Amino acid sequence: MAAQSTPQAARERAAELARVLAEHSRAYYIEAEPTVSDAEYDRLFRELEQLESDYPALATADSPTQRVGAPPVDDFPSVDHATPMLSLANCFDDEELAEFDRRAREGVGVDELAYCAEPKFDGTALNLRYEAGVLVRATTRGDGVTGEDITANARTIRNLPLRLTAENPPDFVEIRGEVVLPRSRFEELNERLEADGQKAFVNPRNAAAGSLRQLDSRITATRPLVFMGYGIGRVDGASLTDSLYGQLQQLADWGFIISPYIDRVTGLAGCTDYYQAMAERRAELDIEIDGCVFKVDDGPSRDELGFVARAPRWAIARKFPAEETTTTLNSVEFQVGRTGALTPVAKLEPVFVGGVTVSNASLHNMDEVARKDIRIGDRVVVRRAGDVIPEVKEVAERGQNTQAIELPEACPVCGSAVERIEGEAIARCTGGLVCAAQRREALKHFASRTALDIEGLGDRQIEAFVAEGLLHSPADIFALKAHRDALLEREGYGEKSVANLLGSIEAAKDTTLERFIFALGIREVGQTMARDLARHFGSLEALQHEAKAYHQRLADVWEQHPDNKAARDRAMAAEGLQAVPGVGARVAQCIADFFTEPRNVEVIEELIAAGVHWPTVDTETTPQPLSGQTVVLTGSLESLTREEAGERLEALGARVTSSVSKKTDYVVAGERAGSKRDKAEKLGVTVLDEAGLLALLEQHRAAVAD
Ligand code: IVH
């Protein structure tokens, strides 16, 4: 860092640094295309800090050093907005939207209107005042007329321009937008807060609002806030287009982030199509939105329409259905899954949430019930986001005469004992295949698309066939052809559909070892694990042999060290099953238990006798370029989905897992990758960007082709 010899040289250097840092910031936060390394940025930043500390007059309001926050204040002074910050009328269905469009068209006297269509960001509003292009004040919305001065806090928002990028900025302009906290950074923030013994935020909106209203702006500076521009208030000394869509492009030119989903649409149909498209996209957006905003695009029409109270007649928010609501928990039932796991299911007073009526919701397991302190009779918060299963999130209010939720001692389906292993959250029915619920779920799994893939034998058919006594165990599926007549008598079945079903059952006999292992439904053995086991052992016999050996060895080790778990673990770690990637003591035990249970062995024999077969997996001659390598995918990729990337990596032999550890070979970090990338960097794991991933795939594809 060269010391500047004269104040004049210092001033010039400081201006140069401020300009360069702002450019790098813009490239990083707005274009998402960093132009320098973090280290280089830090070096330039420190040089500027040093200059400003030597010459305090150089620390101007738009200096990038102002982003780190200022000493705390006692409260926020009130400030009037130059033009009021209006609110928006809301609507919740297509009819109300149609009504809005009709009134607007009639008000203007036209047949069709063009609208500027935007996402409605779920954060907290901010008004920014720029004079001669420099940010001079930032205020909360307040009551719409007067807000609170939170300039020091706003300055810490990294993507918010401290100076507009314009040759001739307006003398004065108010920029409106929403401060949000991206979903990908929310969990990370909460983890950090909890680690510091502070309270976590309930949702990203509260996190954004809470962070922005910190009296100590140095705290705000540590929060990953983002400013999304959506409008312009008063402007002096510049003539802007009267099209709101055009004004948003102007915001982008001045250096603001605007939503990539902004569009100009025509008529009611344009609005409803836009709404549908956004509703479908909603779940995958990193910035939470709670609806869409439609604003009449052209200025003269807006002037014609004017305002009612404090909301314009030319704009409306079409809200998404609420994803959370409260209702009463009437009772709890226990569902039995494929592996016997008992899941408490809440029976609710029906409510409309997330766009559907919900009367059942998951309570996950008894640990969750205890942690959330949920009792029958409570008012509870129910959440249904996107297509996910509705869940009881928390207690809203303790009910009167509530009743504890208790785990049954006997399985509600088969009456077998329920066991709960110390330290495990999950309670299980011990009935195994005696239990009709476990049998039914095991059959569903067996026939499912990722297992034996029997077309025409879906969950609904299996439930019916089990109820009618046509199916008890997987091998019965292959005996269905002997029941052609019974099938033909069933409602909805004709010659053709029965022939199709029997045909797909025949076809399913020709399978692969990995599908077969997965279809067996061994606890803890998912698709990836089934593939690893198939590749490692090559044949079912070899796997069964090793599982039995493991079981035997475990019995011996128990005898040798009945009181020393560490010694047992050490002895077992060297055993064959644990040599398979991803198989630890727990999984090995599940595999060993499965293959030593006589009924399971019987089912396998029956299936093979029925003609189920697969080619042997050649463990020697099919070396795979990425075998033994573990890859974690995080963030979003542009040219392919994460699933596709995963499949292509697996096709080359890699294991794709979800958590980063020292053993991970690569972390592929796409857009908005968060804590996983950070962890990889901390652990020294190679991080690849999308281009790096494509290069890796290409290189090995070429190698395979050779
Ligand atoms: S326009 C006259 N556009 O929603 C128009 N508001 O009551 C005034 N909001 O708290 C607002 N996304 O902060 C507008 N694309 C968007 C928006 C948006 C979120 C918030 C705004 C205010 C509320 C409107």
PDB file of N, CA and C in Angstrom, residues 76-77 79 125-127 137-140 147-155 179 212-214 217:
ATOM      1  N   PHE A  76     -34.415   6.079  15.605  1.00  0.00           N
ATOM      2  CA  PHE A  76     -34.349   6.554  14.234  1.00  0.00           C
ATOM      3  C   PHE A  76     -35.202   7.809  14.094  1.00  0.00           C
ATOM      4  N   PRO A  77     -34.621   8.902  13.604  1.00  0.00           N
ATOM      5  CA  PRO A  77     -35.422  10.115  13.406  1.00  0.00           C
ATOM      6  C   PRO A  77     -36.509   9.897  12.353  1.00  0.00           C
ATOM      7  N   VAL A  79     -38.749  11.014   9.133  1.00  0.00           N
ATOM      8  CA  VAL A  79     -38.541  11.827   7.935  1.00  0.00           C
ATOM      9  C   VAL A  79     -39.756  11.684   7.025  1.00  0.00           C
ATOM     10  N   ALA A 125     -40.357  -2.643   2.897  1.00  0.00           N
ATOM     11  CA  ALA A 125     -40.183  -1.577   1.909  1.00  0.00           C
ATOM     12  C   ALA A 125     -39.114  -0.570   2.335  1.00  0.00           C
ATOM     13  N   LEU A 126     -38.448  -0.005   1.343  1.00  0.00           N
ATOM     14  CA  LEU A 126     -37.407   0.986   1.615  1.00  0.00           C
ATOM     15  C   LEU A 126     -37.501   2.093   0.568  1.00  0.00           C
ATOM     16  N   ASN A 127     -37.338   3.335   1.026  1.00  0.00           N
ATOM     17  CA  ASN A 127     -37.347   4.492   0.127  1.00  0.00           C
ATOM     18  C   ASN A 127     -35.950   5.107   0.139  1.00  0.00           C
ATOM     19  N   ARG A 137     -30.218   9.515   1.718  1.00  0.00           N
ATOM     20  CA  ARG A 137     -31.100   9.111   2.798  1.00  0.00           C
ATOM     21  C   ARG A 137     -31.890   7.868   2.433  1.00  0.00           C
ATOM     22  N   ALA A 138     -32.083   7.030   3.455  1.00  0.00           N
ATOM     23  CA  ALA A 138     -32.903   5.839   3.261  1.00  0.00           C
ATOM     24  C   ALA A 138     -33.918   5.794   4.377  1.00  0.00           C
ATOM     25  N   THR A 139     -35.189   5.566   4.029  1.00  0.00           N
ATOM     26  CA  THR A 139     -36.235   5.554   5.050  1.00  0.00           C
ATOM     27  C   THR A 139     -37.145   4.349   4.904  1.00  0.00           C
ATOM     28  N   THR A 140     -37.661   3.904   6.052  1.00  0.00           N
ATOM     29  CA  THR A 140     -38.650   2.825   6.024  1.00  0.00           C
ATOM     30  C   THR A 140     -39.953   3.416   5.509  1.00  0.00           C
ATOM     31  N   GLY A 147     -41.543   8.185   7.421  1.00  0.00           N
ATOM     32  CA  GLY A 147     -40.842   6.938   7.737  1.00  0.00           C
ATOM     33  C   GLY A 147     -39.700   7.199   8.697  1.00  0.00           C
ATOM     34  N   GLU A 148     -38.908   6.169   8.965  1.00  0.00           N
ATOM     35  CA  GLU A 148     -37.771   6.332   9.865  1.00  0.00           C
ATOM     36  C   GLU A 148     -36.476   6.361   9.052  1.00  0.00           C
ATOM     37  N   ASP A 149     -35.596   7.227   9.477  1.00  0.00           N
ATOM     38  CA  ASP A 149     -34.314   7.372   8.791  1.00  0.00           C
ATOM     39  C   ASP A 149     -33.378   6.227   9.199  1.00  0.00           C
ATOM     40  N   ILE A 150     -33.126   5.341   8.272  1.00  0.00           N
ATOM     41  CA  ILE A 150     -32.233   4.207   8.575  1.00  0.00           C
ATOM     42  C   ILE A 150     -31.081   4.184   7.576  1.00  0.00           C
ATOM     43  N   THR A 151     -30.619   5.382   7.214  1.00  0.00           N
ATOM     44  CA  THR A 151     -29.586   5.506   6.178  1.00  0.00           C
ATOM     45  C   THR A 151     -28.350   4.657   6.465  1.00  0.00           C
ATOM     46  N   ALA A 152     -27.880   4.698   7.719  1.00  0.00           N
ATOM     47  CA  ALA A 152     -26.634   3.974   8.034  1.00  0.00           C
ATOM     48  C   ALA A 152     -26.827   2.480   7.779  1.00  0.00           C
ATOM     49  N   ASN A 153     -28.017   1.981   8.097  1.00  0.00           N
ATOM     50  CA  ASN A 153     -28.295   0.563   7.883  1.00  0.00           C
ATOM     51  C   ASN A 153     -28.368   0.228   6.404  1.00  0.00           C
ATOM     52  N   ALA A 154     -29.090   1.077   5.657  1.00  0.00           N
ATOM     53  CA  ALA A 154     -29.277   0.812   4.232  1.00  0.00           C
ATOM     54  C   ALA A 154     -27.933   0.777   3.509  1.00  0.00           C
ATOM     55  N   ARG A 155     -27.032   1.657   3.934  1.00  0.00           N
ATOM     56  CA  ARG A 155     -25.718   1.707   3.265  1.00  0.00           C
ATOM     57  C   ARG A 155     -24.980   0.371   3.325  1.00  0.00           C
ATOM     58  N   VAL A 179     -36.516  -4.655   0.684  1.00  0.00           N
ATOM     59  CA  VAL A 179     -35.321  -5.294   1.221  1.00  0.00           C
ATOM     60  C   VAL A 179     -35.709  -6.726   1.584  1.00  0.00           C
ATOM     61  N   LEU A 212     -32.947  -4.794   9.196  1.00  0.00           N
ATOM     62  CA  LEU A 212     -32.920  -3.432   8.685  1.00  0.00           C
ATOM     63  C   LEU A 212     -33.168  -2.407   9.803  1.00  0.00           C
ATOM     64  N   ARG A 213     -33.883  -2.829  10.845  1.00  0.00           N
ATOM     65  CA  ARG A 213     -34.202  -1.883  11.916  1.00  0.00           C
ATOM     66  C   ARG A 213     -33.283  -2.046  13.136  1.00  0.00           C
ATOM     67  N   GLN A 214     -32.094  -2.537  12.919  1.00  0.00           N
ATOM     68  CA  GLN A 214     -31.110  -2.635  13.994  1.00  0.00           C
ATOM     69  C   GLN A 214     -30.597  -1.247  14.362  1.00  0.00           C
ATOM     70  N   SER A 217     -25.849  -0.388  13.145  1.00  0.00           N
ATOM     71  CA  SER A 217     -25.763  -0.746  11.724  1.00  0.00           C
ATOM     72  C   SER A 217     -24.616  -1.725  11.447  1.00  0.00           C
TER      73      SER A 217
END
